[in-house]
Amino acid sequence: MSTRLFKVWRGDKAGGQLVDYTVEVQDGMVVLDAIHQIQREQAHDLACRWNCKAAKCGSCSAEVNGKPRLMCKTRLDDFVEGQTITVQPMKAFPIIRDLVTDVSWNYTVNKKIPPFTPKPDTTWLMQQRDVDRSQEFRKCIECFLCQNVCHVLREHDLEDKFFGPRFLVRVASLEMHPLDSLDRTALLKDEGGIGLCNITKCCTEVCPEEIHITDNAIIPLKERVVDKYYDPIRIALRVLTGGGKK
Amino acid sequence: MSDSTSVLDRKGLGVTSRHDTWWLSPLLIFLGLVAFGIYSTWAAWQGKYYVDTVHGADYLSPFYSPDIHSLLGINVPFSYAFLILWIPLGFRATCYYYRKSYYRAFFLSPAACAVGEPAGRKYKGETAFPFILQNIHRYFWYLATIVLAFLWYDAIRAFLFTGKDGSLHFGIGLGTVIMLVNVIALTGFSFGCNSLRHLVGGKLDCFSCSGSARTRYKLWGGVTILNLRHMEWAWVSLFSVGFTDLYIRLCAMGIWHDVRIIH
């Protein structure tokens, strides 16, 4: 049985450091298995958040060798044999302890988004083609890896001006819903700060559910904002006809 | 305990825990775009050797199409390419794919995912000048499509050669093939545009609610197929447009002789 050196971040909001652990490696192990082995055999007080171990609950988000990933979906044999594996908490969120971060800001943002609001006297019939887009977005497991990797939040700390990719995806799922009646483009432009996104696609790169966050959610929303606020011909037509969406 | 220092509390250019070659992709993009920028600026500056008429051919460089000098008979004190190139330049500069590329490769914002950015910059994204102008991308698409129509005319015209008696006859040269491949690549790039995807159908919330919505759904699906490979189309068409100019330029200068496949 081979062994592998892990460096795991230990600490709390006062500070911390990487601590070395040697783990016995078995076939098929994922990073979360290694963390559990360390918990069981070497550091009983090592804190990590996890639940399903099947890449569906979105709890075990961390940064493995610097890349935001789900620990339960990151196989050890994805790494070169003998390579040290570094496991750190998500950088964009406040540390609670060890690998556990405080992601409660996300739930605050979520409350700012007006929920699904059906049109009056809605006929509850939808074609599959009309809900395909929203269903892609509903795959989101709220692991918040996209929020963590987004440089608007991670590097520039603009939490008060930007919803982040996860919640742009949520807005997209509502805006593209065939039975929804609200127009959230003003929210997107102002409080949501969609203009801060410079579409560098890191959110898409890290999404474990492989949602096309940038191409299918953020860019279409940006184009809807352009329709309403930046397209001079559309604005003129709207003024002349007195029209508005929804 | 390890003596490694955590990057959790540090920010700044290149700060990362990544162990892979994250710098390679932005470096290659930087080199690719700089190389194209240097060549295209040089070629546009020349103002000559952009039409190859040797042995009856009629190959027009895409950098100089439409041939405004011939079409409108106007004279300008600079290269005619500058009357045209701002359109494809604006189209590519505001393209969602190229935005990602140059924000990463030139502005390091970020250079790669989970990699630190230069410190001390007040980040405004695309909410302030000049980047707020990215929102007019669709207008550059409208203009670029007009240019593309001329490029299709040029590519079809490249199948016709002038005989010694002055009559036109069908033929195919290597230049014809290169121009055709180039215009196909440009079409693949232009018609996979994210703004077009929105305009043809993406803006609709219901694809089934009317006959026109169902038609637009099909159009949206078609654009989506191209859009899935937008990056590839962007690079192939960038290379092809530069290579087409180079080929025609070399032929016009007499350095290279066009290979005739069908006389």
PDB file of N, CA and C in Angstrom, chain B residues 124-209:
ATOM      1  N   LYS B 124     -13.779  47.770 -11.958  1.00  0.00           N
ATOM      2  CA  LYS B 124     -15.140  48.181 -12.302  1.00  0.00           C
ATOM      3  C   LYS B 124     -15.763  47.268 -13.354  1.00  0.00           C
ATOM      4  N   GLY B 125     -15.022  46.271 -13.785  1.00  0.00           N
ATOM      5  CA  GLY B 125     -15.572  45.334 -14.763  1.00  0.00           C
ATOM      6  C   GLY B 125     -16.007  46.039 -16.028  1.00  0.00           C
ATOM      7  N   GLU B 126     -17.227  45.753 -16.444  1.00  0.00           N
ATOM      8  CA  GLU B 126     -17.757  46.362 -17.669  1.00  0.00           C
ATOM      9  C   GLU B 126     -18.843  47.384 -17.329  1.00  0.00           C
ATOM     10  N   THR B 127     -18.661  48.042 -16.181  1.00  0.00           N
ATOM     11  CA  THR B 127     -19.673  49.026 -15.780  1.00  0.00           C
ATOM     12  C   THR B 127     -19.247  50.462 -16.092  1.00  0.00           C
ATOM     13  N   ALA B 128     -18.025  50.665 -16.517  1.00  0.00           N
ATOM     14  CA  ALA B 128     -17.530  52.028 -16.739  1.00  0.00           C
ATOM     15  C   ALA B 128     -16.742  52.082 -18.044  1.00  0.00           C
ATOM     16  N   PHE B 129     -16.530  53.304 -18.548  1.00  0.00           N
ATOM     17  CA  PHE B 129     -15.757  53.479 -19.776  1.00  0.00           C
ATOM     18  C   PHE B 129     -14.329  52.978 -19.564  1.00  0.00           C
ATOM     19  N   PRO B 130     -13.704  52.330 -20.495  1.00  0.00           N
ATOM     20  CA  PRO B 130     -14.172  52.041 -21.848  1.00  0.00           C
ATOM     21  C   PRO B 130     -14.953  50.730 -21.981  1.00  0.00           C
ATOM     22  N   PHE B 131     -14.873  49.855 -20.967  1.00  0.00           N
ATOM     23  CA  PHE B 131     -15.413  48.508 -21.175  1.00  0.00           C
ATOM     24  C   PHE B 131     -16.938  48.449 -21.205  1.00  0.00           C
ATOM     25  N   ILE B 132     -17.584  49.526 -20.797  1.00  0.00           N
ATOM     26  CA  ILE B 132     -19.045  49.532 -20.904  1.00  0.00           C
ATOM     27  C   ILE B 132     -19.462  49.511 -22.382  1.00  0.00           C
ATOM     28  N   LEU B 133     -18.530  49.913 -23.251  1.00  0.00           N
ATOM     29  CA  LEU B 133     -18.820  49.895 -24.691  1.00  0.00           C
ATOM     30  C   LEU B 133     -18.926  48.471 -25.243  1.00  0.00           C
ATOM     31  N   GLN B 134     -18.517  47.478 -24.450  1.00  0.00           N
ATOM     32  CA  GLN B 134     -18.698  46.088 -24.900  1.00  0.00           C
ATOM     33  C   GLN B 134     -20.168  45.804 -25.188  1.00  0.00           C
ATOM     34  N   ASN B 135     -21.039  46.590 -24.593  1.00  0.00           N
ATOM     35  CA  ASN B 135     -22.477  46.351 -24.760  1.00  0.00           C
ATOM     36  C   ASN B 135     -22.990  46.638 -26.169  1.00  0.00           C
ATOM     37  N   ILE B 136     -22.148  47.242 -27.030  1.00  0.00           N
ATOM     38  CA  ILE B 136     -22.621  47.490 -28.400  1.00  0.00           C
ATOM     39  C   ILE B 136     -22.144  46.394 -29.356  1.00  0.00           C
ATOM     40  N   HIS B 137     -21.767  45.256 -28.799  1.00  0.00           N
ATOM     41  CA  HIS B 137     -21.260  44.161 -29.640  1.00  0.00           C
ATOM     42  C   HIS B 137     -22.203  43.831 -30.789  1.00  0.00           C
ATOM     43  N   ARG B 138     -23.490  43.833 -30.527  1.00  0.00           N
ATOM     44  CA  ARG B 138     -24.462  43.446 -31.566  1.00  0.00           C
ATOM     45  C   ARG B 138     -24.394  44.380 -32.772  1.00  0.00           C
ATOM     46  N   TYR B 139     -24.065  45.636 -32.549  1.00  0.00           N
ATOM     47  CA  TYR B 139     -23.956  46.569 -33.677  1.00  0.00           C
ATOM     48  C   TYR B 139     -22.731  46.264 -34.522  1.00  0.00           C
ATOM     49  N   PHE B 140     -21.658  45.827 -33.876  1.00  0.00           N
ATOM     50  CA  PHE B 140     -20.504  45.396 -34.657  1.00  0.00           C
ATOM     51  C   PHE B 140     -20.836  44.129 -35.438  1.00  0.00           C
ATOM     52  N   TRP B 141     -21.714  43.294 -34.865  1.00  0.00           N
ATOM     53  CA  TRP B 141     -22.125  42.099 -35.621  1.00  0.00           C
ATOM     54  C   TRP B 141     -22.883  42.519 -36.889  1.00  0.00           C
ATOM     55  N   TYR B 142     -23.781  43.482 -36.774  1.00  0.00           N
ATOM     56  CA  TYR B 142     -24.517  43.944 -37.947  1.00  0.00           C
ATOM     57  C   TYR B 142     -23.541  44.409 -39.026  1.00  0.00           C
ATOM     58  N   LEU B 143     -22.568  45.234 -38.623  1.00  0.00           N
ATOM     59  CA  LEU B 143     -21.612  45.775 -39.591  1.00  0.00           C
ATOM     60  C   LEU B 143     -20.709  44.680 -40.152  1.00  0.00           C
ATOM     61  N   ALA B 144     -20.266  43.778 -39.275  1.00  0.00           N
ATOM     62  CA  ALA B 144     -19.368  42.707 -39.721  1.00  0.00           C
ATOM     63  C   ALA B 144     -20.082  41.777 -40.701  1.00  0.00           C
ATOM     64  N   THR B 145     -21.386  41.637 -40.565  1.00  0.00           N
ATOM     65  CA  THR B 145     -22.135  40.774 -41.485  1.00  0.00           C
ATOM     66  C   THR B 145     -22.179  41.388 -42.887  1.00  0.00           C
ATOM     67  N   ILE B 146     -22.222  42.708 -42.942  1.00  0.00           N
ATOM     68  CA  ILE B 146     -22.156  43.375 -44.257  1.00  0.00           C
ATOM     69  C   ILE B 146     -20.798  43.100 -44.903  1.00  0.00           C
ATOM     70  N   VAL B 147     -19.739  43.248 -44.112  1.00  0.00           N
ATOM     71  CA  VAL B 147     -18.397  42.950 -44.637  1.00  0.00           C
ATOM     72  C   VAL B 147     -18.312  41.490 -45.067  1.00  0.00           C
ATOM     73  N   LEU B 148     -18.915  40.602 -44.267  1.00  0.00           N
ATOM     74  CA  LEU B 148     -18.890  39.174 -44.584  1.00  0.00           C
ATOM     75  C   LEU B 148     -19.572  38.897 -45.931  1.00  0.00           C
ATOM     76  N   ALA B 149     -20.642  39.630 -46.217  1.00  0.00           N
ATOM     77  CA  ALA B 149     -21.327  39.452 -47.500  1.00  0.00           C
ATOM     78  C   ALA B 149     -20.386  39.796 -48.653  1.00  0.00           C
ATOM     79  N   PHE B 150     -19.587  40.837 -48.491  1.00  0.00           N
ATOM     80  CA  PHE B 150     -18.602  41.181 -49.526  1.00  0.00           C
ATOM     81  C   PHE B 150     -17.530  40.094 -49.641  1.00  0.00           C
ATOM     82  N   LEU B 151     -17.150  39.518 -48.518  1.00  0.00           N
ATOM     83  CA  LEU B 151     -16.135  38.463 -48.559  1.00  0.00           C
ATOM     84  C   LEU B 151     -16.655  37.219 -49.280  1.00  0.00           C
ATOM     85  N   TRP B 152     -17.949  36.928 -49.111  1.00  0.00           N
ATOM     86  CA  TRP B 152     -18.549  35.825 -49.869  1.00  0.00           C
ATOM     87  C   TRP B 152     -18.536  36.147 -51.364  1.00  0.00           C
ATOM     88  N   TYR B 153     -18.850  37.400 -51.696  1.00  0.00           N
ATOM     89  CA  TYR B 153     -18.782  37.808 -53.110  1.00  0.00           C
ATOM     90  C   TYR B 153     -17.354  37.617 -53.636  1.00  0.00           C
ATOM     91  N   ASP B 154     -16.376  38.036 -52.837  1.00  0.00           N
ATOM     92  CA  ASP B 154     -14.977  37.907 -53.263  1.00  0.00           C
ATOM     93  C   ASP B 154     -14.602  36.444 -53.466  1.00  0.00           C
ATOM     94  N   ALA B 155     -15.065  35.587 -52.539  1.00  0.00           N
ATOM     95  CA  ALA B 155     -14.718  34.160 -52.627  1.00  0.00           C
ATOM     96  C   ALA B 155     -15.353  33.530 -53.869  1.00  0.00           C
ATOM     97  N   ILE B 156     -16.592  33.902 -54.149  1.00  0.00           N
ATOM     98  CA  ILE B 156     -17.258  33.358 -55.355  1.00  0.00           C
ATOM     99  C   ILE B 156     -16.595  33.920 -56.613  1.00  0.00           C
ATOM    100  N   ARG B 157     -16.257  35.214 -56.536  1.00  0.00           N
ATOM    101  CA  ARG B 157     -15.587  35.863 -57.681  1.00  0.00           C
ATOM    102  C   ARG B 157     -14.235  35.216 -57.972  1.00  0.00           C
ATOM    103  N   ALA B 158     -13.629  34.630 -56.937  1.00  0.00           N
ATOM    104  CA  ALA B 158     -12.323  34.001 -57.096  1.00  0.00           C
ATOM    105  C   ALA B 158     -12.394  32.716 -57.923  1.00  0.00           C
ATOM    106  N   PHE B 159     -13.616  32.253 -58.214  1.00  0.00           N
ATOM    107  CA  PHE B 159     -13.782  31.094 -59.107  1.00  0.00           C
ATOM    108  C   PHE B 159     -13.757  31.514 -60.579  1.00  0.00           C
ATOM    109  N   LEU B 160     -13.750  32.800 -60.817  1.00  0.00           N
ATOM    110  CA  LEU B 160     -13.759  33.299 -62.198  1.00  0.00           C
ATOM    111  C   LEU B 160     -12.400  33.906 -62.543  1.00  0.00           C
ATOM    112  N   PHE B 161     -11.883  33.477 -63.678  1.00  0.00           N
ATOM    113  CA  PHE B 161     -10.572  33.970 -64.119  1.00  0.00           C
ATOM    114  C   PHE B 161     -10.741  34.653 -65.464  1.00  0.00           C
ATOM    115  N   THR B 162      -9.936  35.665 -65.706  1.00  0.00           N
ATOM    116  CA  THR B 162      -9.999  36.409 -66.952  1.00  0.00           C
ATOM    117  C   THR B 162      -9.046  35.778 -67.963  1.00  0.00           C
ATOM    118  N   GLY B 163      -9.606  35.372 -69.117  1.00  0.00           N
ATOM    119  CA  GLY B 163      -8.779  34.774 -70.161  1.00  0.00           C
ATOM    120  C   GLY B 163      -8.002  35.832 -70.936  1.00  0.00           C
ATOM    121  N   LYS B 164      -7.168  35.358 -71.872  1.00  0.00           N
ATOM    122  CA  LYS B 164      -6.342  36.293 -72.648  1.00  0.00           C
ATOM    123  C   LYS B 164      -7.197  37.197 -73.530  1.00  0.00           C
ATOM    124  N   ASP B 165      -8.400  36.667 -73.895  1.00  0.00           N
ATOM    125  CA  ASP B 165      -9.295  37.482 -74.732  1.00  0.00           C
ATOM    126  C   ASP B 165     -10.195  38.398 -73.886  1.00  0.00           C
ATOM    127  N   GLY B 166      -9.992  38.386 -72.601  1.00  0.00           N
ATOM    128  CA  GLY B 166     -10.781  39.267 -71.716  1.00  0.00           C
ATOM    129  C   GLY B 166     -12.049  38.645 -71.200  1.00  0.00           C
ATOM    130  N   SER B 167     -12.375  37.436 -71.651  1.00  0.00           N
ATOM    131  CA  SER B 167     -13.610  36.793 -71.167  1.00  0.00           C
ATOM    132  C   SER B 167     -13.359  36.085 -69.837  1.00  0.00           C
ATOM    133  N   LEU B 168     -14.454  35.914 -69.090  1.00  0.00           N
ATOM    134  CA  LEU B 168     -14.358  35.234 -67.811  1.00  0.00           C
ATOM    135  C   LEU B 168     -14.633  33.745 -67.987  1.00  0.00           C
ATOM    136  N   HIS B 169     -13.887  32.928 -67.265  1.00  0.00           N
ATOM    137  CA  HIS B 169     -14.167  31.493 -67.293  1.00  0.00           C
ATOM    138  C   HIS B 169     -13.967  30.918 -65.902  1.00  0.00           C
ATOM    139  N   PHE B 170     -14.657  29.771 -65.688  1.00  0.00           N
ATOM    140  CA  PHE B 170     -14.591  29.120 -64.386  1.00  0.00           C
ATOM    141  C   PHE B 170     -13.210  28.492 -64.172  1.00  0.00           C
ATOM    142  N   GLY B 171     -12.744  28.564 -62.956  1.00  0.00           N
ATOM    143  CA  GLY B 171     -11.478  27.927 -62.613  1.00  0.00           C
ATOM    144  C   GLY B 171     -11.314  27.881 -61.099  1.00  0.00           C
ATOM    145  N   ILE B 172     -10.370  27.098 -60.682  1.00  0.00           N
ATOM    146  CA  ILE B 172     -10.077  27.020 -59.243  1.00  0.00           C
ATOM    147  C   ILE B 172      -8.566  27.072 -59.054  1.00  0.00           C
ATOM    148  N   GLY B 173      -8.148  27.988 -58.266  1.00  0.00           N
ATOM    149  CA  GLY B 173      -6.739  28.056 -57.891  1.00  0.00           C
ATOM    150  C   GLY B 173      -6.611  27.787 -56.400  1.00  0.00           C
ATOM    151  N   LEU B 174      -5.392  27.623 -55.954  1.00  0.00           N
ATOM    152  CA  LEU B 174      -5.189  27.439 -54.515  1.00  0.00           C
ATOM    153  C   LEU B 174      -5.714  28.660 -53.760  1.00  0.00           C
ATOM    154  N   GLY B 175      -5.570  29.829 -54.360  1.00  0.00           N
ATOM    155  CA  GLY B 175      -6.094  31.057 -53.758  1.00  0.00           C
ATOM    156  C   GLY B 175      -7.609  31.008 -53.607  1.00  0.00           C
ATOM    157  N   THR B 176      -8.290  30.407 -54.604  1.00  0.00           N
ATOM    158  CA  THR B 176      -9.742  30.261 -54.521  1.00  0.00           C
ATOM    159  C   THR B 176     -10.117  29.437 -53.289  1.00  0.00           C
ATOM    160  N   VAL B 177      -9.398  28.315 -53.127  1.00  0.00           N
ATOM    161  CA  VAL B 177      -9.691  27.425 -51.999  1.00  0.00           C
ATOM    162  C   VAL B 177      -9.428  28.143 -50.685  1.00  0.00           C
ATOM    163  N   ILE B 178      -8.317  28.861 -50.630  1.00  0.00           N
ATOM    164  CA  ILE B 178      -7.965  29.560 -49.384  1.00  0.00           C
ATOM    165  C   ILE B 178      -9.019  30.620 -49.059  1.00  0.00           C
ATOM    166  N   MET B 179      -9.458  31.349 -50.078  1.00  0.00           N
ATOM    167  CA  MET B 179     -10.483  32.385 -49.832  1.00  0.00           C
ATOM    168  C   MET B 179     -11.803  31.767 -49.402  1.00  0.00           C
ATOM    169  N   LEU B 180     -12.135  30.607 -49.990  1.00  0.00           N
ATOM    170  CA  LEU B 180     -13.387  29.942 -49.623  1.00  0.00           C
ATOM    171  C   LEU B 180     -13.325  29.422 -48.186  1.00  0.00           C
ATOM    172  N   VAL B 181     -12.224  28.780 -47.841  1.00  0.00           N
ATOM    173  CA  VAL B 181     -12.071  28.280 -46.471  1.00  0.00           C
ATOM    174  C   VAL B 181     -12.133  29.444 -45.485  1.00  0.00           C
ATOM    175  N   ASN B 182     -11.486  30.540 -45.863  1.00  0.00           N
ATOM    176  CA  ASN B 182     -11.478  31.710 -44.973  1.00  0.00           C
ATOM    177  C   ASN B 182     -12.891  32.240 -44.736  1.00  0.00           C
ATOM    178  N   VAL B 183     -13.674  32.356 -45.786  1.00  0.00           N
ATOM    179  CA  VAL B 183     -15.001  32.941 -45.607  1.00  0.00           C
ATOM    180  C   VAL B 183     -15.929  31.967 -44.857  1.00  0.00           C
ATOM    181  N   ILE B 184     -15.698  30.675 -45.032  1.00  0.00           N
ATOM    182  CA  ILE B 184     -16.471  29.698 -44.244  1.00  0.00           C
ATOM    183  C   ILE B 184     -16.109  29.823 -42.769  1.00  0.00           C
ATOM    184  N   ALA B 185     -14.810  29.955 -42.486  1.00  0.00           N
ATOM    185  CA  ALA B 185     -14.377  30.110 -41.087  1.00  0.00           C
ATOM    186  C   ALA B 185     -14.949  31.394 -40.489  1.00  0.00           C
ATOM    187  N   LEU B 186     -14.921  32.461 -41.248  1.00  0.00           N
ATOM    188  CA  LEU B 186     -15.471  33.729 -40.753  1.00  0.00           C
ATOM    189  C   LEU B 186     -16.975  33.632 -40.520  1.00  0.00           C
ATOM    190  N   THR B 187     -17.641  32.874 -41.379  1.00  0.00           N
ATOM    191  CA  THR B 187     -19.092  32.687 -41.207  1.00  0.00           C
ATOM    192  C   THR B 187     -19.374  31.870 -39.952  1.00  0.00           C
ATOM    193  N   GLY B 188     -18.587  30.823 -39.755  1.00  0.00           N
ATOM    194  CA  GLY B 188     -18.749  30.007 -38.548  1.00  0.00           C
ATOM    195  C   GLY B 188     -18.542  30.819 -37.285  1.00  0.00           C
ATOM    196  N   PHE B 189     -17.576  31.724 -37.350  1.00  0.00           N
ATOM    197  CA  PHE B 189     -17.321  32.587 -36.192  1.00  0.00           C
ATOM    198  C   PHE B 189     -18.462  33.597 -36.003  1.00  0.00           C
ATOM    199  N   SER B 190     -18.849  34.261 -37.078  1.00  0.00           N
ATOM    200  CA  SER B 190     -19.858  35.330 -36.978  1.00  0.00           C
ATOM    201  C   SER B 190     -21.227  34.788 -36.579  1.00  0.00           C
ATOM    202  N   PHE B 191     -21.579  33.627 -37.119  1.00  0.00           N
ATOM    203  CA  PHE B 191     -22.925  33.110 -36.857  1.00  0.00           C
ATOM    204  C   PHE B 191     -22.991  32.203 -35.609  1.00  0.00           C
ATOM    205  N   GLY B 192     -21.891  32.171 -34.877  1.00  0.00           N
ATOM    206  CA  GLY B 192     -21.931  31.533 -33.554  1.00  0.00           C
ATOM    207  C   GLY B 192     -21.880  32.579 -32.459  1.00  0.00           C
ATOM    208  N   CYS B 193     -22.075  33.815 -32.839  1.00  0.00           N
ATOM    209  CA  CYS B 193     -21.950  34.955 -31.914  1.00  0.00           C
ATOM    210  C   CYS B 193     -22.998  34.880 -30.795  1.00  0.00           C
ATOM    211  N   ASN B 194     -22.560  35.167 -29.575  1.00  0.00           N
ATOM    212  CA  ASN B 194     -23.479  35.133 -28.429  1.00  0.00           C
ATOM    213  C   ASN B 194     -24.601  36.157 -28.550  1.00  0.00           C
ATOM    214  N   SER B 195     -24.290  37.321 -29.095  1.00  0.00           N
ATOM    215  CA  SER B 195     -25.336  38.339 -29.259  1.00  0.00           C
ATOM    216  C   SER B 195     -26.368  37.884 -30.281  1.00  0.00           C
ATOM    217  N   LEU B 196     -25.882  37.283 -31.361  1.00  0.00           N
ATOM    218  CA  LEU B 196     -26.815  36.766 -32.371  1.00  0.00           C
ATOM    219  C   LEU B 196     -27.699  35.684 -31.761  1.00  0.00           C
ATOM    220  N   ARG B 197     -27.094  34.842 -30.938  1.00  0.00           N
ATOM    221  CA  ARG B 197     -27.841  33.763 -30.277  1.00  0.00           C
ATOM    222  C   ARG B 197     -28.990  34.341 -29.457  1.00  0.00           C
ATOM    223  N   HIS B 198     -28.719  35.459 -28.836  1.00  0.00           N
ATOM    224  CA  HIS B 198     -29.779  36.130 -28.062  1.00  0.00           C
ATOM    225  C   HIS B 198     -30.831  36.725 -28.995  1.00  0.00           C
ATOM    226  N   LEU B 199     -30.365  37.395 -30.025  1.00  0.00           N
ATOM    227  CA  LEU B 199     -31.300  38.131 -30.886  1.00  0.00           C
ATOM    228  C   LEU B 199     -32.220  37.204 -31.670  1.00  0.00           C
ATOM    229  N   VAL B 200     -31.673  36.057 -32.148  1.00  0.00           N
ATOM    230  CA  VAL B 200     -32.516  35.203 -32.990  1.00  0.00           C
ATOM    231  C   VAL B 200     -33.550  34.431 -32.171  1.00  0.00           C
ATOM    232  N   GLY B 201     -33.297  34.236 -30.892  1.00  0.00           N
ATOM    233  CA  GLY B 201     -34.282  33.458 -30.134  1.00  0.00           C
ATOM    234  C   GLY B 201     -34.039  33.406 -28.643  1.00  0.00           C
ATOM    235  N   GLY B 202     -32.790  33.587 -28.224  1.00  0.00           N
ATOM    236  CA  GLY B 202     -32.466  33.437 -26.809  1.00  0.00           C
ATOM    237  C   GLY B 202     -33.217  34.383 -25.900  1.00  0.00           C
ATOM    238  N   LYS B 203     -33.635  35.511 -26.460  1.00  0.00           N
ATOM    239  CA  LYS B 203     -34.341  36.497 -25.635  1.00  0.00           C
ATOM    240  C   LYS B 203     -35.762  36.061 -25.290  1.00  0.00           C
ATOM    241  N   LEU B 204     -36.261  35.069 -26.029  1.00  0.00           N
ATOM    242  CA  LEU B 204     -37.630  34.609 -25.765  1.00  0.00           C
ATOM    243  C   LEU B 204     -37.674  33.756 -24.497  1.00  0.00           C
ATOM    244  N   ASP B 205     -38.760  33.864 -23.755  1.00  0.00           N
ATOM    245  CA  ASP B 205     -38.951  32.997 -22.590  1.00  0.00           C
ATOM    246  C   ASP B 205     -39.729  31.739 -22.960  1.00  0.00           C
ATOM    247  N   CYS B 206     -40.450  31.820 -24.057  1.00  0.00           N
ATOM    248  CA  CYS B 206     -41.271  30.685 -24.483  1.00  0.00           C
ATOM    249  C   CYS B 206     -40.991  30.400 -25.955  1.00  0.00           C
ATOM    250  N   PHE B 207     -40.496  29.202 -26.220  1.00  0.00           N
ATOM    251  CA  PHE B 207     -40.148  28.823 -27.591  1.00  0.00           C
ATOM    252  C   PHE B 207     -41.334  28.191 -28.329  1.00  0.00           C
ATOM    253  N   SER B 208     -42.393  27.908 -27.607  1.00  0.00           N
ATOM    254  CA  SER B 208     -43.499  27.163 -28.211  1.00  0.00           C
ATOM    255  C   SER B 208     -44.773  27.981 -28.355  1.00  0.00           C
ATOM    256  N   CYS B 209     -44.689  29.229 -27.981  1.00  0.00           N
ATOM    257  CA  CYS B 209     -45.932  29.987 -27.834  1.00  0.00           C
ATOM    258  C   CYS B 209     -46.479  30.585 -29.124  1.00  0.00           C
TER     259      CYS B 209
END
